[in-house]
Structure formats: C-alpha cells, structure tokens
Tab-separated table of C-alpha atoms in Angstrom:
chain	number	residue	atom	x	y	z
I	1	UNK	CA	111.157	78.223	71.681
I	2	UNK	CA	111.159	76.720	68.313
I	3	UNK	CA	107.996	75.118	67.090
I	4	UNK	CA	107.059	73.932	63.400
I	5	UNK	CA	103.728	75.481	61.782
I	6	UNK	CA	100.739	73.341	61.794
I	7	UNK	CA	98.122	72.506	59.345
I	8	UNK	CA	95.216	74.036	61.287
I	9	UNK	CA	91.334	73.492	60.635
I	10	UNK	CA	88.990	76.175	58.973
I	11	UNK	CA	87.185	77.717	61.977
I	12	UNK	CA	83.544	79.490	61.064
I	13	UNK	CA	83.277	82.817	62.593
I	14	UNK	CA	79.589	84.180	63.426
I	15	UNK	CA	79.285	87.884	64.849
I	16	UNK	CA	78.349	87.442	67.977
I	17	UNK	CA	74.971	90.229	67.585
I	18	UNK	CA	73.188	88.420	65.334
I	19	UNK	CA	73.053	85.352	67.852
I	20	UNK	CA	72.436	87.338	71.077
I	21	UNK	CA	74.132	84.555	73.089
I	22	UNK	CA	76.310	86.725	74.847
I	23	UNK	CA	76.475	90.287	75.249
I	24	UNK	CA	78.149	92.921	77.386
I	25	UNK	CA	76.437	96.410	78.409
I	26	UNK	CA	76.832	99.371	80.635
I	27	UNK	CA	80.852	99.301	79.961
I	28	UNK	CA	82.438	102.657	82.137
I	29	UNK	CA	85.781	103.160	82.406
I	30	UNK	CA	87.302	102.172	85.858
I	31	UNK	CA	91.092	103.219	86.019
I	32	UNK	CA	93.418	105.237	84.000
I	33	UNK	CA	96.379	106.878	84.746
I	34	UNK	CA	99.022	108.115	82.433
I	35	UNK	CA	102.306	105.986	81.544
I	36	UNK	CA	100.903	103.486	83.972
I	37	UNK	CA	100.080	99.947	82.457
I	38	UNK	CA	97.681	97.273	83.690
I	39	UNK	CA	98.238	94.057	83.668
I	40	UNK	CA	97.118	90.292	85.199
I	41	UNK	CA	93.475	90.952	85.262
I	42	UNK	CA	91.979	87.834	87.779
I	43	UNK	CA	88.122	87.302	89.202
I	44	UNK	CA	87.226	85.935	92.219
I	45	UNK	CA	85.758	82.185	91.243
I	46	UNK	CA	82.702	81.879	93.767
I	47	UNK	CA	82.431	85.854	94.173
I	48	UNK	CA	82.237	89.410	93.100
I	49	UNK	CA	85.244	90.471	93.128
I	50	UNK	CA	88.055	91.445	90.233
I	51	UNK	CA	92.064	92.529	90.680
I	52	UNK	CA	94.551	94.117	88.510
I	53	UNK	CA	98.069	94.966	88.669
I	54	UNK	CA	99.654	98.368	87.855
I	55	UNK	CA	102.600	99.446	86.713
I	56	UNK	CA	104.065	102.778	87.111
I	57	UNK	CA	108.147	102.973	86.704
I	58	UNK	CA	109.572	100.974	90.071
I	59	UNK	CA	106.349	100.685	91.602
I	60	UNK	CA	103.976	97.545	90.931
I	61	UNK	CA	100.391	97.052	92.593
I	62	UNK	CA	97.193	95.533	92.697
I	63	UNK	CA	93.387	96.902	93.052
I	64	UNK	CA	90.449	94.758	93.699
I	65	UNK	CA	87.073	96.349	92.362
I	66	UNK	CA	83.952	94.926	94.078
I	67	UNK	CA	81.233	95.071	91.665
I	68	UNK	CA	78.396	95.474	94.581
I	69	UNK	CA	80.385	98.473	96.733
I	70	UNK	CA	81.076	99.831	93.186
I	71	UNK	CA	84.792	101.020	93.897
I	72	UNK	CA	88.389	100.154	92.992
I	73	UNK	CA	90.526	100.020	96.436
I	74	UNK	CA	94.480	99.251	96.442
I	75	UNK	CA	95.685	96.164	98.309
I	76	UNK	CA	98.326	98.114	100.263
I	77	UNK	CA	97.841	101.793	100.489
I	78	UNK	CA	101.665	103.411	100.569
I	79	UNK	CA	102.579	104.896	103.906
I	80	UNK	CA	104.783	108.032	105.112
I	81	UNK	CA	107.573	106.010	107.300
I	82	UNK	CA	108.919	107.768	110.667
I	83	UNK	CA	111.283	110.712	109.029
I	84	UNK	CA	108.232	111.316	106.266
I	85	UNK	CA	109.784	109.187	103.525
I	86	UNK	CA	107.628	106.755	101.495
I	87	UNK	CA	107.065	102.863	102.289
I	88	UNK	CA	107.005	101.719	99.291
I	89	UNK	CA	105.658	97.617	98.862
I	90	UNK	CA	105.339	96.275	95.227
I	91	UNK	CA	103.132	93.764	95.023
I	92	UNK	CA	102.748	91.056	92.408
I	93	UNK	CA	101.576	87.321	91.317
I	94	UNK	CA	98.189	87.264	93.083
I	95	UNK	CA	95.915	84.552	92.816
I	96	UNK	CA	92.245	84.004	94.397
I	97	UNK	CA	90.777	81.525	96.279
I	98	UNK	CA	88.507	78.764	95.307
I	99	UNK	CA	86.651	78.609	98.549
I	100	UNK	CA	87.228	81.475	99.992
I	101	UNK	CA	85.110	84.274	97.642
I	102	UNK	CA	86.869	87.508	99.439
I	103	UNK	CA	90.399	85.984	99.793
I	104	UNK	CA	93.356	86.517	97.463
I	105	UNK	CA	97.248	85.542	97.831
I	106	UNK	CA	99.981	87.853	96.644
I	107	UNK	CA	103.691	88.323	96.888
I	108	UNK	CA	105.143	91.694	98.710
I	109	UNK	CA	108.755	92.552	97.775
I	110	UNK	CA	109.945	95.793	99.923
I	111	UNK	CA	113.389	96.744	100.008
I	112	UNK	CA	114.816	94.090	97.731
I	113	UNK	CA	112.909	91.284	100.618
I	114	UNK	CA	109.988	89.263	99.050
I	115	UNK	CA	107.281	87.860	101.542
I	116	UNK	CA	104.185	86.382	100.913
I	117	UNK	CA	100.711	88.125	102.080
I	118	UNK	CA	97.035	87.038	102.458
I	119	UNK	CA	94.283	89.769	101.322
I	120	UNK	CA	90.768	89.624	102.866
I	121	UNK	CA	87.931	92.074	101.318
I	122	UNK	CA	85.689	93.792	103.559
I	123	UNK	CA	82.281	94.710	102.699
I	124	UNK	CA	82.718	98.413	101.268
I	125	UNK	CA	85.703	97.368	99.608
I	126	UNK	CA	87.995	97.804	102.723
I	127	UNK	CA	91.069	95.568	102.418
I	128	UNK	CA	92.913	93.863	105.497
I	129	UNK	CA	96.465	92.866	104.405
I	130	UNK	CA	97.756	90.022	106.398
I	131	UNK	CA	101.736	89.098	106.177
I	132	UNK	CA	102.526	85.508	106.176
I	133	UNK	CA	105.203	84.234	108.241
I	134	UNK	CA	106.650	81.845	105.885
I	135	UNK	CA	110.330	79.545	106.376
I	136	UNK	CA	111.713	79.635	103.496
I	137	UNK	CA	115.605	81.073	102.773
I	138	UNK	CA	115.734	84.288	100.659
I	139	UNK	CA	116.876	82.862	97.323
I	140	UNK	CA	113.447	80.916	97.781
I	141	UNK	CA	111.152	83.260	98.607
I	142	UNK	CA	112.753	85.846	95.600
I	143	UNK	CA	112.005	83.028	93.160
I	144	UNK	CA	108.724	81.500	94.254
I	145	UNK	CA	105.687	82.219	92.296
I	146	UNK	CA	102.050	81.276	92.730
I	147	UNK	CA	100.576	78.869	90.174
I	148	UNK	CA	97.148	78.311	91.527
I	149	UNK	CA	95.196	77.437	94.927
I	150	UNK	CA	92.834	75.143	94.785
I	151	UNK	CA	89.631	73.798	97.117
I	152	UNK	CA	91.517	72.402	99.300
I	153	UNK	CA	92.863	75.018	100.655
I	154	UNK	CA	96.474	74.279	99.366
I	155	UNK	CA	98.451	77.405	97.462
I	156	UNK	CA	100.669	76.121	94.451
I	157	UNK	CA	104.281	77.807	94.594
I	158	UNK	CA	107.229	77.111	92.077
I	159	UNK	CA	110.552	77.743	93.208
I	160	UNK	CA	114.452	77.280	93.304
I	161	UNK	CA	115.803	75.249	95.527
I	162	UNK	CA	119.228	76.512	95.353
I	163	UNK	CA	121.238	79.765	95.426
I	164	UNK	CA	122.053	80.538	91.929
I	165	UNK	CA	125.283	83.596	90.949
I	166	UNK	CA	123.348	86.552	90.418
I	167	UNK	CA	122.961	87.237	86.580
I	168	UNK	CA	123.259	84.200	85.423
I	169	UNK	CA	119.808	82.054	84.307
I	170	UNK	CA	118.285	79.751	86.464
I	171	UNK	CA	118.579	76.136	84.932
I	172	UNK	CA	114.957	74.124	85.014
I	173	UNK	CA	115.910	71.425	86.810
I	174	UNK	CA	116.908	73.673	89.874
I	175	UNK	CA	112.927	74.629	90.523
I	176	UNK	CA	110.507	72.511	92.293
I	177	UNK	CA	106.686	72.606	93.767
I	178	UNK	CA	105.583	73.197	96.845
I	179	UNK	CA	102.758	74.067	98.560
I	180	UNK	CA	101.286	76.449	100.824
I	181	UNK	CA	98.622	76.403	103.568
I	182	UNK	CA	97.691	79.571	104.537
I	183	UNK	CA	96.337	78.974	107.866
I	184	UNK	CA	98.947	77.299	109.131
I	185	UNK	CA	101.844	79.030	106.627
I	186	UNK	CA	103.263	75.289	106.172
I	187	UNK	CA	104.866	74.928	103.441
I	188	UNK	CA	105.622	71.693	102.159
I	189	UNK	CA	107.765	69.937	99.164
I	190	UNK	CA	105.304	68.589	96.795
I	191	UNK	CA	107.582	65.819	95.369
I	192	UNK	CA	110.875	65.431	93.143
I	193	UNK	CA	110.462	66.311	89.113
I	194	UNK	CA	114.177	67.607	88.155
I	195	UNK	CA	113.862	67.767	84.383
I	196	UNK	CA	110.841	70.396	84.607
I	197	UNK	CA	110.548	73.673	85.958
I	198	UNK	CA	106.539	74.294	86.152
I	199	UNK	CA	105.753	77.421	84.785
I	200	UNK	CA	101.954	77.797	84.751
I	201	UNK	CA	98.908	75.585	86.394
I	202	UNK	CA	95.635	74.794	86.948
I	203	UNK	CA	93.466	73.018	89.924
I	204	UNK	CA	91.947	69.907	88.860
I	205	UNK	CA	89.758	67.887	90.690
I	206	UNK	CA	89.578	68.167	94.539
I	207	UNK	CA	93.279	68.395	95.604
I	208	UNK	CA	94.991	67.903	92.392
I	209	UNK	CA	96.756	70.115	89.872
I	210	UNK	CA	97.822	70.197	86.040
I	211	UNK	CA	100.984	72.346	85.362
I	212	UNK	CA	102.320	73.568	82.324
I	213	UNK	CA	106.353	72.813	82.980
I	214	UNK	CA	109.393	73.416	80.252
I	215	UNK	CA	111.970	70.973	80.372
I	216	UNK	CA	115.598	71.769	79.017
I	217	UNK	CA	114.548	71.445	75.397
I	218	UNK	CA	112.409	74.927	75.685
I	219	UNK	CA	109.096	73.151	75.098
I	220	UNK	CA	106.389	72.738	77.569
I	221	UNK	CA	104.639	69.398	77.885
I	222	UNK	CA	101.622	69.089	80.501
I	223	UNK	CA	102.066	66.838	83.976
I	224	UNK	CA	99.345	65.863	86.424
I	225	UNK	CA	100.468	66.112	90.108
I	226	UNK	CA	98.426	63.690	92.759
I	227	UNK	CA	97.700	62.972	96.225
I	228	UNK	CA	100.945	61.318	96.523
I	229	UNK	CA	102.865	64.108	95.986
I	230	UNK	CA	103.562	62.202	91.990
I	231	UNK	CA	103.688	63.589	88.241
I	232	UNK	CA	101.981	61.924	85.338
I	233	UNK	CA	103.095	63.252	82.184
I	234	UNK	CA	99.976	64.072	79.928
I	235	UNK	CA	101.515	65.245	76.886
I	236	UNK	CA	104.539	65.069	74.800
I	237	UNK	CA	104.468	66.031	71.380
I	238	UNK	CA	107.356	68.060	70.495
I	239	UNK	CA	105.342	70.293	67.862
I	240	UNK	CA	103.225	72.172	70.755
I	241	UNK	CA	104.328	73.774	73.478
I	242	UNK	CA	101.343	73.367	75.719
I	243	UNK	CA	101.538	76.577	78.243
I	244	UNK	CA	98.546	78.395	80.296
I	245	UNK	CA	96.192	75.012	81.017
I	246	UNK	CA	92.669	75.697	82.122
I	247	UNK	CA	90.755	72.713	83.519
I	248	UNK	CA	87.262	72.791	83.001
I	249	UNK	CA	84.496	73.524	85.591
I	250	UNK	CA	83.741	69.633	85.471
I	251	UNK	CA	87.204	68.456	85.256
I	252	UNK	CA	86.905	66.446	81.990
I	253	UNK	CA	88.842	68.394	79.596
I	254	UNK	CA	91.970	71.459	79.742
I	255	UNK	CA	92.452	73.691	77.501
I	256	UNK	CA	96.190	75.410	76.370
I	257	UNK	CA	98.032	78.061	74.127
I	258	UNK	CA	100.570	77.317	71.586
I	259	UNK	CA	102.680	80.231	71.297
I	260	UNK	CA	104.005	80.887	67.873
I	261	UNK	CA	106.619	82.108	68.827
I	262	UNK	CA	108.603	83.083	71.840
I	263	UNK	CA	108.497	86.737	71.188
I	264	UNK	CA	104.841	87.122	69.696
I	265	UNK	CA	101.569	87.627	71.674
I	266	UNK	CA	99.844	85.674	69.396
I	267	UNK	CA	98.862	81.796	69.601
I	268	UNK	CA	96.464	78.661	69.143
I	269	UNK	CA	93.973	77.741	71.441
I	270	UNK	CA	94.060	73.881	71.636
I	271	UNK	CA	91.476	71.263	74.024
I	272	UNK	CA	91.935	67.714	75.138
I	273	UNK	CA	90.501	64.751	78.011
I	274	UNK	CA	92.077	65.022	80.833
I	275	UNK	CA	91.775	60.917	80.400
I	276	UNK	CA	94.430	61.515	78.144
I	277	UNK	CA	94.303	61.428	73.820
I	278	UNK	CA	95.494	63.987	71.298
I	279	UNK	CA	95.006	67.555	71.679
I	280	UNK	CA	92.626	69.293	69.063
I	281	UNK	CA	92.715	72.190	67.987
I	282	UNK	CA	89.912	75.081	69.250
I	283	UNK	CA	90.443	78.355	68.109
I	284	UNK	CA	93.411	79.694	66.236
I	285	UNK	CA	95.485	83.393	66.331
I	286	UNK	CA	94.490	84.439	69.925
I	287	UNK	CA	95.983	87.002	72.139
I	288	UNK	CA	97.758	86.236	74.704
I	289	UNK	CA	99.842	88.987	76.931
I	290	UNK	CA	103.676	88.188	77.398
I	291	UNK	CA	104.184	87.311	81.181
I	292	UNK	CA	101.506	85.325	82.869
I	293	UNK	CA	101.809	82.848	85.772
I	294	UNK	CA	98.377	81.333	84.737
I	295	UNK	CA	94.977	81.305	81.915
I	296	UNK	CA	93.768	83.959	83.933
I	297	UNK	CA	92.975	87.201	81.673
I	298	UNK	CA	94.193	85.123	79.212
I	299	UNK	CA	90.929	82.967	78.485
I	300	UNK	CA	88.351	81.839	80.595
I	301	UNK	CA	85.756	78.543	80.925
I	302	UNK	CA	81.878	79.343	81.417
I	303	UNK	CA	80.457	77.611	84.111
I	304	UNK	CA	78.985	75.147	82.250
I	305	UNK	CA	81.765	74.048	80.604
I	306	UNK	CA	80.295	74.816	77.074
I	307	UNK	CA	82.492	77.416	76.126
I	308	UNK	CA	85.686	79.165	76.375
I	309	UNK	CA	86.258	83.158	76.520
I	310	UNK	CA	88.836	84.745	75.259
I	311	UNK	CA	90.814	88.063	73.132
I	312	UNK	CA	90.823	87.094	69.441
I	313	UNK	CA	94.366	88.335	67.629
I	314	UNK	CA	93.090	90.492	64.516
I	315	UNK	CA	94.724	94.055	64.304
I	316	UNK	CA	91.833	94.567	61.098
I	317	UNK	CA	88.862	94.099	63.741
I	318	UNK	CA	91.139	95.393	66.584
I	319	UNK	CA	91.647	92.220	68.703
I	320	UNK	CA	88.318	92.008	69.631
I	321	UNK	CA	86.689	89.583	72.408
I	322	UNK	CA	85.167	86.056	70.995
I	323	UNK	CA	83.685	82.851	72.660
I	324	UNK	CA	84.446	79.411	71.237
I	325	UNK	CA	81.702	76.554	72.033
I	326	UNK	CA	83.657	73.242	72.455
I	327	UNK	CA	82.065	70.826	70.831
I	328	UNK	CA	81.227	72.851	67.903
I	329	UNK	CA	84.271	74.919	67.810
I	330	UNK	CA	82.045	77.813	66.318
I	331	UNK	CA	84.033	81.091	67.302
I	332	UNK	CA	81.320	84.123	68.450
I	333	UNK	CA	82.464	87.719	68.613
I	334	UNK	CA	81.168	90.324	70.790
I	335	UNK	CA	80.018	93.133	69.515
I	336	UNK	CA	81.067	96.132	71.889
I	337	UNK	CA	82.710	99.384	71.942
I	338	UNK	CA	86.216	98.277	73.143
I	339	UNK	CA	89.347	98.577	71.015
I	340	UNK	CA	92.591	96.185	71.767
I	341	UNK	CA	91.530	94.673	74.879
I	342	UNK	CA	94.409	92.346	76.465
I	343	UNK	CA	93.409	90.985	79.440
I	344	UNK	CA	89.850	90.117	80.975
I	345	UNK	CA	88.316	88.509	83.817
I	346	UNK	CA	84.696	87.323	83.992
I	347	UNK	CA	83.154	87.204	87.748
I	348	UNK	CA	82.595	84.323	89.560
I	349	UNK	CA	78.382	84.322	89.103
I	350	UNK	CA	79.103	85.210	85.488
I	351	UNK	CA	77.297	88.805	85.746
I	352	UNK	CA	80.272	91.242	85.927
I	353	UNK	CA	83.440	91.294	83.367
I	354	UNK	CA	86.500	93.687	83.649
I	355	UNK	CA	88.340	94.473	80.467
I	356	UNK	CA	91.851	95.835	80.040
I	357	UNK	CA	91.978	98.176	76.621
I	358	UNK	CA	93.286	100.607	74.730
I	359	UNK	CA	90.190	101.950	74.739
I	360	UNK	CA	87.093	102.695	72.810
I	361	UNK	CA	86.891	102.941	68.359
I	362	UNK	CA	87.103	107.030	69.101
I	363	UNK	CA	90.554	105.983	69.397
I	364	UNK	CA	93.299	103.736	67.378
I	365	UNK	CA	95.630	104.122	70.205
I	366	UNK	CA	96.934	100.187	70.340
I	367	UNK	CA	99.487	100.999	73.830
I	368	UNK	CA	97.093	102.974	76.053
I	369	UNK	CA	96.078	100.993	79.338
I	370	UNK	CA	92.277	101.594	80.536
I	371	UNK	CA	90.077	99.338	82.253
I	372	UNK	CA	86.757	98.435	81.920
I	373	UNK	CA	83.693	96.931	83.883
I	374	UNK	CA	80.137	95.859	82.651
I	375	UNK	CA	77.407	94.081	82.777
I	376	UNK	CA	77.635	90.237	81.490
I	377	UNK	CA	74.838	88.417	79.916
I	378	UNK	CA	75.175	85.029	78.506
C-alpha cells in the first residue's frame, strides 16, 4: 500500500505510575514452549474467558484460559487415529460471542478440508467442540474468514465466491459477506459490494457491522452494512488506509490503524463519529502484529468508552503497553515488568488481561513468545 506521511499532532505522554489510573499486578507466566509462537490473543466480551493461537511448524491451535478454573485447556486435543497415527486439526480465525460469554467460533482445516466449528467452555475449563454442518462449496469454505459476531447472534464471514487457478491472487472484487447463524448453520449472502473485498470488522449497533474493505487501489476505506443487507461508505480519503475498526461500547465513535507501511508493524491510531466527519488523529507509532482478521489484541475500548488500550511502538522503552483517553488524547503508560508485548486481550468485566511478550527486562530477547495473565485495575 502506498500512503503519503502526515503532519501529525504533538501527543503528551504521562507515565502511567504517577497517575495510578490503571495498573496491572500478579503477572505469571501462562504458556511457553520453544520455537512455538503465539499469536491472535481475543477475550470473551461479557465473560472470563481469554484464547490464543499457537504456532508450532504445520500445526496451528488455540487455548482458552479461564481466569476462575485457573488453567489453559486446548480447543481440540490431537487424537491417535485407528492404525496409531496422529489426527492432526489446525485450527484458526476464532472469534467470541457477544451474548454468549462461554462460546467462541473457529475454523478447522484437517487434511487440506476447512470446516467451521462452535466451542462451548465448561466450568473447569473442559471444552466441547461442536462441528458445523455448513453448505458451502470447498473453494468457499478454504477462503472464508470470520470478521466478527455480533448480538444478534449473526457470525460475519468474508469469502470468494468463485474458484480461482491455484497460485494465482484472488482479485477483491471476487469476495463477498455473508453471514452465519450458528444454530441453525444458515448461511446467508449479505448483499452485493464488488469493488471491495472486506478485510477486517466490527459489530455496531444491534445487528449492524462496520468493515474495513480494500478496493483495487490497495487502500482501505470504511463501509457500514445495514438491516437491508446495504453498504454506506464512511470514509474515503485516499491518504489513510483505515484497517482494524473498533466501535465503541456506546456505538458513537470507531477507532482505526493507519499502517505506514505494508511491511511495518508500526502505525497511527486514528478516531471518528460514526455520524460521519473527518477522522482525527489519537495516538501515533503503535504496534500492530502483521496478520489480523480484527482490533482484537491489537487495541481495545474500556467499557466506558473513555479510553482505548493498546501496545505503544518504541524499541527505546521496549514497546511497552499505554492507554489513550479520547477526548483528551493524553497517552498513559503502564508501568510493568513486561518487555515487547504484541498482542493483548483485556476480559470482559475488565479484571483479568493476558499479554503476549518476549518476556520480562531480565531479558532483551525481542522474538521469544510467552504469555502472560494478571490482575487488571483501572
């Protein structure tokens, strides 16, 4: 993508102890293995419950850590098959639900075959793995990818509608939305928007959505879907390329990154109405990881709407984790022993975080994957 620099706005920095606003305590480390990395951290938004994804050579999967049972559990445990051979299922893309605090959605690809999956969470942090039976052809199901679910019940999916040569790239304008009930596994073709394939998204009011989509220019621009199954375009302004949205707990403003560059996990952090005006700049030279479907891990609203959380890019102070307040735009950073973090996920009550890092400052270790969980206080 090719963006021109900006003329951004002095933001005041305060260190985040001498306020005592927020603070985290009681960090332990969770999860480490070696040459595995950790990815897509995600929080339950009404519960107690966090997920990550691994990564380990060919084989990709998630754990969901239950801050009351106090223990990370896989979402599919690998089985011996009938001659004592491995089943091996990667999962990937999961998203929670918004109603539903012990219920996630994933994808399952075994064998080359992707399927979709629902994951309820026992008490004790037992996991029940239900396959969905959805009707979708192959090509589909290999390119789908959750965006969001919101309180309706409905499970955003992007995906191509045709068969495209293998190896060659997928043109925008052959991806569309659907959606997905789960109890029923309907899935159904959320309206016709050819120029944009939607890469990222974010519920917004009761049965509405705002997606981050990148049209054949390379820039994202940010589109309101509706009850009628219609886009709105929200944006266009062809200096930002407005990727990750995150609608606020009251539905009256979204935040976005602006990459700087395609390549680069750095960007700026940048607010606006969801009635519509310019965007404004909120926070400049965050982190942001390189593949993400959504803002989760990425940055994340309090539940009053006051702030936003998220991983501040600065290799001097070691990327360390910062709050922005949105009307002031005064940036806060924590004070805690965690090097590098680059993904979080705050729990739904706002007591519990889970931080992916390189570590803590007995190390300068910038690619080691650990994660984290503590108390949160704000």
């Amino acid at each position: 993508m090719i963006r021109s620099k900006l003329l951004y706005l002095m933001i005041a920095v305060v260190p985040l102890g001498n306020l005592h606003s927020q603070s985290i305590d009681k960090l332990k480390l969770l999860f480490h293995e070696e040459h595995t990395a950790i990815y897509e951290c995600a929080a339950s938004p009404i519960g107690k419950l966090v997920s990550f994804r691994t990564s380990a050579g060919d084989i990709d999967k998630h754990y969901v850590y239950d801050f009351k049972s106090d223990s990370p559990s896989p979402v599919y445990a690998q089985d011996s098959g009938f001659m004592g051979d491995l089943v091996e299922k990667n999962t990937q893309n999961l998203i929670w639900s918004a109603v539903d605090a012990q219920n996630c959605l994933l994808k399952v690809v075994e064998e080359g075959k992707t399927s979709f999956a629902e994951v309820i969470v026992r008490g004790g942090g037992e996991v029940d793995f239900r396959p969905l039976l959805i009707e979708l052809e192959a090509h589909q199901l290999s390119t789908a990818t959750f965006l969001s679910w919101n309180t309706q019940g409905k499970a955003l999916l992007s995906l191509c509608e045709r068969k495209i040569p293998s190896g060659t790239d997928i043109p925008a304008s052959s991806y569309d939305l659907y959606t997905l009930r789960t109890k029923t596994s309907k899935v159904t073709r959320l309206g016709s928007h050819s120029a944009t394939r939607e890469l990222h998204a974010s519920p917004f009011k009761k049965n509405e959505f705002i997606i981050s989509g990148v049209g054949n220019s390379g820039m994202n621009d940010l589109h309101q879907t509706n009850r009628r199954n219609a886009y709105t375009q929200l944006t266009d302004t062809p200096r930002l390329s407005e990727s990750w949205p995150a609608v606020s707990p009251k539905n009256d403003f979204v935040v976005f990154a602006n990459p700087h560059s395609k390549n680069v996990n750095t960007a700026d952090l940048f607010i606006m109405s969801t009635a519509g005006g310019e965007p404004e700049i909120l926070a400049t030279d965050i982190y942001i990881p390189a593949t993400s479907y959504s803002s989760s891990g990425i940055y994340q609203w309090s539940r009053d709407g006051k702030k936003v959380v998220f991983i501040s890019y600065s290799p001097q102070k070691k990327n360390p984790l910062a709050v922005v307040d949105v009307k002031t735009k005064v940036v806060e950073i924590f004070d805690i022993d965690i090097i590098f973090p680059t993904s979080f996920a705050i729990s739904g009550d706002e007591k519990h975080i889970l931080l992916i890092a390189a570590g803590t400052s007995e190390s300068n270790e910038q690619t080691s994957y650990k994660a984290f969980v503590g108390d949160y206080h704000h």
